[in-house]
Amino acid sequence: DQQVKQNSPSLSVQEGRISILNCDYTNSMFDYFLWYKKYPAEGPTFLISISSIKDKNEDGRFTVFLNKSAKHLSLHIVPSQPGDSAVYFCAALNNAGNMLTFGGGTRLMVKP
Amino acid sequence: KAGVTQTPRYLIKTRGQQVTLSCSPISGHRSVSWYQQTPGQGLQFLFEYFSETQRNKGNFPGRFSGRQFSNSRSEMNVSTLELGDSALYLCASSLGVNRGRTDTQYFGPGTRLTVL
């Protein structure tokens, strides 16, 4: 049973436009969410996180939105750049420990 | 500051053998977590070590084990390898003192294990 789901396996966006990556979760005990970016043959790189007490967190071109009632979060990248092309994973933590539960990933392709 | 390092980067083994993977965390980090990435199951948590003790464990069989040394370096061992153990094994380190709230996990490049 997947507790964290990324329903879009891939997304293609034009350079300069907005990329929106979505993530849904089912476990109400999750209270901290993170986004990681992964290039082939490399480990995931931390991008941005958000606590369940907030509904938005912004860091440069990256903004994460959290809708607790819908158990949904999204990552917005504005403007998108070709170097953003990678697989993006959302992950969740509960207060029981340091175990990240990952979604299946979304492959983002930013076309020049 | 050096990042998380993992050795070896690539490994080929045959069924029934055992394997040991190594992870050196970022200096000052005391928590090391291990994850398995496969095309079918995605990224799955194996276990977490903090101060030489296993603090969390995922749903993997007992063939998967680990340990952590006093310098926070960690090893993961898989015994009696099966074809399905072929995967990218990632370790992540964090400070480990705030149980995840602002304690970001930083990943190494992974060890690609192929079981023939």
PDB file of C-alpha atoms in Angstrom:
ATOM      1  CA  ASP A   1       0.000   0.000   0.000  1.00  0.00           C
ATOM      2  CA  GLN A   2       1.655   3.192  -1.206  1.00  0.00           C
ATOM      3  CA  GLN A   3       1.430   5.858   1.458  1.00  0.00           C
ATOM      4  CA  VAL A   4       2.998   8.533  -0.752  1.00  0.00           C
ATOM      5  CA  LYS A   5       1.994   8.741  -4.404  1.00  0.00           C
ATOM      6  CA  GLN A   6       3.191  10.762  -7.335  1.00  0.00           C
ATOM      7  CA  ASN A   7       0.607  10.037  -9.990  1.00  0.00           C
ATOM      8  CA  SER A   8       2.444  11.628 -12.904  1.00  0.00           C
ATOM      9  CA  PRO A   9       5.464   9.568 -13.915  1.00  0.00           C
ATOM     10  CA  SER A  10       6.641  12.296 -16.272  1.00  0.00           C
ATOM     11  CA  LEU A  11       6.163  15.977 -17.058  1.00  0.00           C
ATOM     12  CA  SER A  12       7.440  18.053 -19.956  1.00  0.00           C
ATOM     13  CA  VAL A  13       7.682  21.841 -19.688  1.00  0.00           C
ATOM     14  CA  GLN A  14       9.096  24.631 -21.838  1.00  0.00           C
ATOM     15  CA  GLU A  15      12.052  26.572 -20.482  1.00  0.00           C
ATOM     16  CA  GLY A  16      10.922  29.692 -18.614  1.00  0.00           C
ATOM     17  CA  ARG A  17       7.474  28.316 -17.802  1.00  0.00           C
ATOM     18  CA  ILE A  18       6.247  26.957 -14.492  1.00  0.00           C
ATOM     19  CA  SER A  19       6.692  23.293 -13.539  1.00  0.00           C
ATOM     20  CA  ILE A  20       4.178  21.881 -11.074  1.00  0.00           C
ATOM     21  CA  LEU A  21       4.866  18.489  -9.549  1.00  0.00           C
ATOM     22  CA  ASN A  22       2.207  16.868  -7.401  1.00  0.00           C
ATOM     23  CA  CYS A  23       2.229  14.427  -4.524  1.00  0.00           C
ATOM     24  CA  ASP A  24      -0.546  12.810  -2.472  1.00  0.00           C
ATOM     25  CA  TYR A  25      -0.287  10.973   0.825  1.00  0.00           C
ATOM     26  CA  THR A  26      -2.612   8.823   2.866  1.00  0.00           C
ATOM     27  CA  ASN A  27      -0.986   8.584   6.301  1.00  0.00           C
ATOM     28  CA  SER A  28      -2.330  11.268   8.657  1.00  0.00           C
ATOM     29  CA  MET A  29       0.697  10.765  10.910  1.00  0.00           C
ATOM     30  CA  PHE A  30       3.031  12.370   8.374  1.00  0.00           C
ATOM     31  CA  ASP A  31       3.960  15.825   9.602  1.00  0.00           C
ATOM     32  CA  TYR A  32       7.029  16.806   7.605  1.00  0.00           C
ATOM     33  CA  PHE A  33       7.482  16.679   3.846  1.00  0.00           C
ATOM     34  CA  LEU A  34      10.511  16.994   1.617  1.00  0.00           C
ATOM     35  CA  TRP A  35      11.323  17.170  -2.072  1.00  0.00           C
ATOM     36  CA  TYR A  36      14.440  15.606  -3.511  1.00  0.00           C
ATOM     37  CA  LYS A  37      15.872  15.815  -7.012  1.00  0.00           C
ATOM     38  CA  LYS A  38      17.780  12.932  -8.533  1.00  0.00           C
ATOM     39  CA  TYR A  39      20.049  12.708 -11.540  1.00  0.00           C
ATOM     40  CA  PRO A  40      20.992   9.318 -13.002  1.00  0.00           C
ATOM     41  CA  ALA A  41      23.835   7.576 -11.180  1.00  0.00           C
ATOM     42  CA  GLU A  42      23.672  10.051  -8.287  1.00  0.00           C
ATOM     43  CA  GLY A  43      21.957  10.028  -4.920  1.00  0.00           C
ATOM     44  CA  PRO A  44      18.902  12.230  -4.282  1.00  0.00           C
ATOM     45  CA  THR A  45      19.676  15.883  -3.551  1.00  0.00           C
ATOM     46  CA  PHE A  46      17.562  17.722  -0.988  1.00  0.00           C
ATOM     47  CA  LEU A  47      15.591  20.629  -2.462  1.00  0.00           C
ATOM     48  CA  ILE A  48      13.051  21.989  -0.046  1.00  0.00           C
ATOM     49  CA  SER A  49      10.900  20.900   2.878  1.00  0.00           C
ATOM     50  CA  ILE A  50       7.744  21.932   4.691  1.00  0.00           C
ATOM     51  CA  SER A  51       6.329  21.267   8.114  1.00  0.00           C
ATOM     52  CA  SER A  52       2.660  20.386   8.505  1.00  0.00           C
ATOM     53  CA  ILE A  53       2.110  23.560  10.519  1.00  0.00           C
ATOM     54  CA  LYS A  54       2.751  25.613   7.372  1.00  0.00           C
ATOM     55  CA  ASP A  55       0.998  25.698   4.022  1.00  0.00           C
ATOM     56  CA  LYS A  56       3.788  27.218   1.959  1.00  0.00           C
ATOM     57  CA  ASN A  57       7.568  27.368   1.919  1.00  0.00           C
ATOM     58  CA  GLU A  58       9.624  29.211  -0.629  1.00  0.00           C
ATOM     59  CA  ASP A  59      13.311  29.008  -1.552  1.00  0.00           C
ATOM     60  CA  GLY A  60      14.366  30.888  -4.648  1.00  0.00           C
ATOM     61  CA  ARG A  61      12.713  29.368  -7.692  1.00  0.00           C
ATOM     62  CA  PHE A  62      11.217  26.529  -5.650  1.00  0.00           C
ATOM     63  CA  THR A  63       7.978  26.737  -3.673  1.00  0.00           C
ATOM     64  CA  VAL A  64       6.254  23.881  -1.905  1.00  0.00           C
ATOM     65  CA  PHE A  65       2.550  24.066  -1.061  1.00  0.00           C
ATOM     66  CA  LEU A  66       0.835  21.808   1.452  1.00  0.00           C
ATOM     67  CA  ASN A  67      -2.924  21.207   1.637  1.00  0.00           C
ATOM     68  CA  LYS A  68      -3.404  19.110   4.761  1.00  0.00           C
ATOM     69  CA  SER A  69      -7.133  18.620   4.369  1.00  0.00           C
ATOM     70  CA  ALA A  70      -6.609  17.164   0.897  1.00  0.00           C
ATOM     71  CA  LYS A  71      -3.396  15.369   1.926  1.00  0.00           C
ATOM     72  CA  HIS A  72      -1.730  16.910  -1.085  1.00  0.00           C
ATOM     73  CA  LEU A  73       1.487  18.774  -1.701  1.00  0.00           C
ATOM     74  CA  SER A  74       2.985  20.316  -4.769  1.00  0.00           C
ATOM     75  CA  LEU A  75       6.339  21.685  -5.859  1.00  0.00           C
ATOM     76  CA  HIS A  76       6.395  24.721  -8.124  1.00  0.00           C
ATOM     77  CA  ILE A  77       9.516  25.622 -10.070  1.00  0.00           C
ATOM     78  CA  VAL A  78       9.483  29.094 -11.620  1.00  0.00           C
ATOM     79  CA  PRO A  79      11.028  29.734 -14.067  1.00  0.00           C
ATOM     80  CA  SER A  80      11.960  26.239 -15.190  1.00  0.00           C
ATOM     81  CA  GLN A  81      15.452  25.740 -16.592  1.00  0.00           C
ATOM     82  CA  PRO A  82      16.926  22.879 -18.665  1.00  0.00           C
ATOM     83  CA  GLY A  83      19.199  22.022 -15.721  1.00  0.00           C
ATOM     84  CA  ASP A  84      16.077  21.233 -13.694  1.00  0.00           C
ATOM     85  CA  SER A  85      15.520  18.131 -15.836  1.00  0.00           C
ATOM     86  CA  ALA A  86      15.718  15.231 -13.392  1.00  0.00           C
ATOM     87  CA  VAL A  87      13.528  12.855 -11.388  1.00  0.00           C
ATOM     88  CA  TYR A  88      11.782  14.522  -8.462  1.00  0.00           C
ATOM     89  CA  PHE A  89      10.748  12.580  -5.387  1.00  0.00           C
ATOM     90  CA  CYS A  90       8.477  13.738  -2.632  1.00  0.00           C
ATOM     91  CA  ALA A  91       9.047  12.160   0.761  1.00  0.00           C
ATOM     92  CA  ALA A  92       7.295  12.237   4.111  1.00  0.00           C
ATOM     93  CA  LEU A  93       8.240  11.795   7.752  1.00  0.00           C
ATOM     94  CA  ASN A  94       6.151  11.095  10.811  1.00  0.00           C
ATOM     95  CA  ASN A  95       7.072  11.960  14.350  1.00  0.00           C
ATOM     96  CA  ALA A  96       7.898   8.318  15.089  1.00  0.00           C
ATOM     97  CA  GLY A  97      11.328   8.500  13.606  1.00  0.00           C
ATOM     98  CA  ASN A  98      13.734   9.365  10.865  1.00  0.00           C
ATOM     99  CA  MET A  99      12.329   7.046   8.198  1.00  0.00           C
ATOM    100  CA  LEU A 100      11.579   8.744   4.885  1.00  0.00           C
ATOM    101  CA  THR A 101       8.642   7.348   2.899  1.00  0.00           C
ATOM    102  CA  PHE A 102       9.095   8.200  -0.771  1.00  0.00           C
ATOM    103  CA  GLY A 103       6.739   8.616  -3.676  1.00  0.00           C
ATOM    104  CA  GLY A 104       7.506   6.878  -6.950  1.00  0.00           C
ATOM    105  CA  GLY A 105       9.048   9.956  -8.557  1.00  0.00           C
ATOM    106  CA  THR A 106       8.189  12.239 -11.475  1.00  0.00           C
ATOM    107  CA  ARG A 107      10.582  12.709 -14.363  1.00  0.00           C
ATOM    108  CA  LEU A 108      10.697  16.379 -15.325  1.00  0.00           C
ATOM    109  CA  MET A 109      11.961  17.379 -18.752  1.00  0.00           C
ATOM    110  CA  VAL A 110      12.519  21.068 -19.388  1.00  0.00           C
ATOM    111  CA  LYS A 111      12.862  21.805 -23.085  1.00  0.00           C
ATOM    112  CA  PRO A 112      15.022  24.724 -24.243  1.00  0.00           C
TER     113      PRO A 112
ATOM    114  CA  LYS B   1      32.723  19.871   3.726  1.00  0.00           C
ATOM    115  CA  ALA B   2      32.873  16.411   2.162  1.00  0.00           C
ATOM    116  CA  GLY B   3      29.577  14.771   1.336  1.00  0.00           C
ATOM    117  CA  VAL B   4      28.355  11.267   2.040  1.00  0.00           C
ATOM    118  CA  THR B   5      30.591   8.667   0.439  1.00  0.00           C
ATOM    119  CA  GLN B   6      29.725   5.090  -0.403  1.00  0.00           C
ATOM    120  CA  THR B   7      31.967   2.237  -1.446  1.00  0.00           C
ATOM    121  CA  PRO B   8      32.080   0.404  -3.684  1.00  0.00           C
ATOM    122  CA  ARG B   9      30.095   2.243  -6.361  1.00  0.00           C
ATOM    123  CA  TYR B  10      29.419  -0.912  -8.373  1.00  0.00           C
ATOM    124  CA  LEU B  11      29.339  -4.547  -7.368  1.00  0.00           C
ATOM    125  CA  ILE B  12      28.482  -7.793  -9.138  1.00  0.00           C
ATOM    126  CA  LYS B  13      27.716 -10.904  -7.103  1.00  0.00           C
ATOM    127  CA  THR B  14      26.087 -14.259  -7.712  1.00  0.00           C
ATOM    128  CA  ARG B  15      23.089 -15.762  -5.977  1.00  0.00           C
ATOM    129  CA  GLY B  16      23.823 -17.179  -2.549  1.00  0.00           C
ATOM    130  CA  GLN B  17      26.822 -14.950  -1.894  1.00  0.00           C
ATOM    131  CA  GLN B  18      26.899 -12.236   0.718  1.00  0.00           C
ATOM    132  CA  VAL B  19      27.905  -8.617   0.323  1.00  0.00           C
ATOM    133  CA  THR B  20      28.985  -5.724   2.538  1.00  0.00           C
ATOM    134  CA  LEU B  21      28.488  -2.094   1.555  1.00  0.00           C
ATOM    135  CA  SER B  22      30.075   0.854   3.298  1.00  0.00           C
ATOM    136  CA  CYS B  23      28.914   4.396   3.998  1.00  0.00           C
ATOM    137  CA  SER B  24      30.851   7.321   5.466  1.00  0.00           C
ATOM    138  CA  PRO B  25      28.557  10.127   6.649  1.00  0.00           C
ATOM    139  CA  ILE B  26      29.138  13.843   6.549  1.00  0.00           C
ATOM    140  CA  SER B  27      31.477  14.898   9.340  1.00  0.00           C
ATOM    141  CA  GLY B  28      29.487  15.555  12.508  1.00  0.00           C
ATOM    142  CA  HIS B  29      26.474  13.537  11.409  1.00  0.00           C
ATOM    143  CA  ARG B  30      25.573  10.719  13.761  1.00  0.00           C
ATOM    144  CA  SER B  31      22.600   9.183  11.984  1.00  0.00           C
ATOM    145  CA  VAL B  32      22.974   6.941   8.949  1.00  0.00           C
ATOM    146  CA  SER B  33      19.970   5.539   7.105  1.00  0.00           C
ATOM    147  CA  TRP B  34      19.956   2.987   4.310  1.00  0.00           C
ATOM    148  CA  TYR B  35      17.517   2.823   1.394  1.00  0.00           C
ATOM    149  CA  GLN B  36      16.998   0.439  -1.492  1.00  0.00           C
ATOM    150  CA  GLN B  37      15.936   1.731  -4.900  1.00  0.00           C
ATOM    151  CA  THR B  38      14.488  -0.649  -7.492  1.00  0.00           C
ATOM    152  CA  PRO B  39      12.422   0.082 -10.617  1.00  0.00           C
ATOM    153  CA  GLY B  40       9.464  -1.869  -9.243  1.00  0.00           C
ATOM    154  CA  GLN B  41       9.391  -0.796  -5.586  1.00  0.00           C
ATOM    155  CA  GLY B  42      10.949   2.661  -5.763  1.00  0.00           C
ATOM    156  CA  LEU B  43      12.915   4.003  -2.814  1.00  0.00           C
ATOM    157  CA  GLN B  44      12.360   1.976   0.338  1.00  0.00           C
ATOM    158  CA  PHE B  45      13.738   2.463   3.820  1.00  0.00           C
ATOM    159  CA  LEU B  46      15.915  -0.347   5.179  1.00  0.00           C
ATOM    160  CA  PHE B  47      17.128   0.855   8.588  1.00  0.00           C
ATOM    161  CA  GLU B  48      18.612   3.747  10.516  1.00  0.00           C
ATOM    162  CA  TYR B  49      21.564   3.740  12.883  1.00  0.00           C
ATOM    163  CA  PHE B  50      22.330   6.375  15.477  1.00  0.00           C
ATOM    164  CA  SER B  51      25.187   6.209  17.966  1.00  0.00           C
ATOM    165  CA  GLU B  52      25.961   2.615  16.972  1.00  0.00           C
ATOM    166  CA  THR B  53      22.375   1.453  17.652  1.00  0.00           C
ATOM    167  CA  GLN B  54      19.655   0.552  15.205  1.00  0.00           C
ATOM    168  CA  ARG B  55      16.918   3.102  15.812  1.00  0.00           C
ATOM    169  CA  ASN B  56      14.417   2.298  13.053  1.00  0.00           C
ATOM    170  CA  LYS B  57      13.860  -0.656  10.772  1.00  0.00           C
ATOM    171  CA  GLY B  58      11.870  -1.077   7.563  1.00  0.00           C
ATOM    172  CA  ASN B  59      10.104  -4.159   6.218  1.00  0.00           C
ATOM    173  CA  PHE B  60      13.014  -6.158   4.905  1.00  0.00           C
ATOM    174  CA  PRO B  61      13.959  -9.761   5.728  1.00  0.00           C
ATOM    175  CA  GLY B  62      16.624 -10.590   8.263  1.00  0.00           C
ATOM    176  CA  ARG B  63      19.120 -11.218   5.443  1.00  0.00           C
ATOM    177  CA  PHE B  64      19.560  -7.446   5.448  1.00  0.00           C
ATOM    178  CA  SER B  65      21.545  -6.212   8.414  1.00  0.00           C
ATOM    179  CA  GLY B  66      23.735  -3.307   9.326  1.00  0.00           C
ATOM    180  CA  ARG B  67      25.970  -1.813  11.908  1.00  0.00           C
ATOM    181  CA  GLN B  68      27.482   1.498  12.819  1.00  0.00           C
ATOM    182  CA  PHE B  69      30.914   2.187  14.213  1.00  0.00           C
ATOM    183  CA  SER B  70      31.993   4.709  16.826  1.00  0.00           C
ATOM    184  CA  ASN B  71      33.101   7.134  14.081  1.00  0.00           C
ATOM    185  CA  SER B  72      29.532   6.972  12.644  1.00  0.00           C
ATOM    186  CA  ARG B  73      30.615   5.062   9.549  1.00  0.00           C
ATOM    187  CA  SER B  74      28.096   2.378   8.710  1.00  0.00           C
ATOM    188  CA  GLU B  75      28.079  -0.923   6.879  1.00  0.00           C
ATOM    189  CA  MET B  76      25.189  -2.819   5.402  1.00  0.00           C
ATOM    190  CA  ASN B  77      25.331  -6.559   4.853  1.00  0.00           C
ATOM    191  CA  VAL B  78      23.115  -8.744   2.702  1.00  0.00           C
ATOM    192  CA  SER B  79      23.495 -12.491   3.107  1.00  0.00           C
ATOM    193  CA  THR B  80      22.355 -15.253   0.754  1.00  0.00           C
ATOM    194  CA  LEU B  81      21.826 -12.894  -2.142  1.00  0.00           C
ATOM    195  CA  GLU B  82      18.782 -13.305  -4.375  1.00  0.00           C
ATOM    196  CA  LEU B  83      18.221 -11.990  -7.893  1.00  0.00           C
ATOM    197  CA  GLY B  84      15.656  -9.532  -6.497  1.00  0.00           C
ATOM    198  CA  ASP B  85      18.315  -7.876  -4.350  1.00  0.00           C
ATOM    199  CA  SER B  86      19.726  -6.210  -7.457  1.00  0.00           C
ATOM    200  CA  ALA B  87      19.227  -2.536  -6.731  1.00  0.00           C
ATOM    201  CA  LEU B  88      20.802   0.815  -6.019  1.00  0.00           C
ATOM    202  CA  TYR B  89      21.586   0.985  -2.305  1.00  0.00           C
ATOM    203  CA  LEU B  90      21.674   4.511  -0.940  1.00  0.00           C
ATOM    204  CA  CYS B  91      22.780   5.734   2.403  1.00  0.00           C
ATOM    205  CA  ALA B  92      21.835   9.085   3.890  1.00  0.00           C
ATOM    206  CA  SER B  93      23.320  10.904   6.838  1.00  0.00           C
ATOM    207  CA  SER B  94      21.874  13.512   9.150  1.00  0.00           C
ATOM    208  CA  LEU B  95      22.647  15.056  12.513  1.00  0.00           C
ATOM    209  CA  GLY B  96      20.137  12.661  14.001  1.00  0.00           C
ATOM    210  CA  VAL B  97      19.347  14.669  17.093  1.00  0.00           C
ATOM    211  CA  ASN B  98      16.035  16.218  16.106  1.00  0.00           C
ATOM    212  CA  ARG B  99      14.222  13.083  14.857  1.00  0.00           C
ATOM    213  CA  GLY B 100      13.712  14.528  11.381  1.00  0.00           C
ATOM    214  CA  ARG B 101      11.992  17.817  11.990  1.00  0.00           C
ATOM    215  CA  THR B 102      14.729  20.072  10.680  1.00  0.00           C
ATOM    216  CA  ASP B 103      17.206  17.267  10.351  1.00  0.00           C
ATOM    217  CA  THR B 104      17.604  16.896   6.614  1.00  0.00           C
ATOM    218  CA  GLN B 105      18.980  13.642   5.281  1.00  0.00           C
ATOM    219  CA  TYR B 106      21.774  13.986   2.734  1.00  0.00           C
ATOM    220  CA  PHE B 107      22.333  11.121   0.353  1.00  0.00           C
ATOM    221  CA  GLY B 108      25.442   9.497  -1.009  1.00  0.00           C
ATOM    222  CA  PRO B 109      25.812   8.470  -4.661  1.00  0.00           C
ATOM    223  CA  GLY B 110      24.767   4.889  -3.960  1.00  0.00           C
ATOM    224  CA  THR B 111      26.163   1.416  -4.610  1.00  0.00           C
ATOM    225  CA  ARG B 112      24.762  -0.359  -7.652  1.00  0.00           C
ATOM    226  CA  LEU B 113      24.512  -4.065  -6.776  1.00  0.00           C
ATOM    227  CA  THR B 114      23.864  -6.595  -9.512  1.00  0.00           C
ATOM    228  CA  VAL B 115      23.084 -10.182  -8.532  1.00  0.00           C
ATOM    229  CA  LEU B 116      23.560 -12.779 -11.280  1.00  0.00           C
TER     230      LEU B 116
END
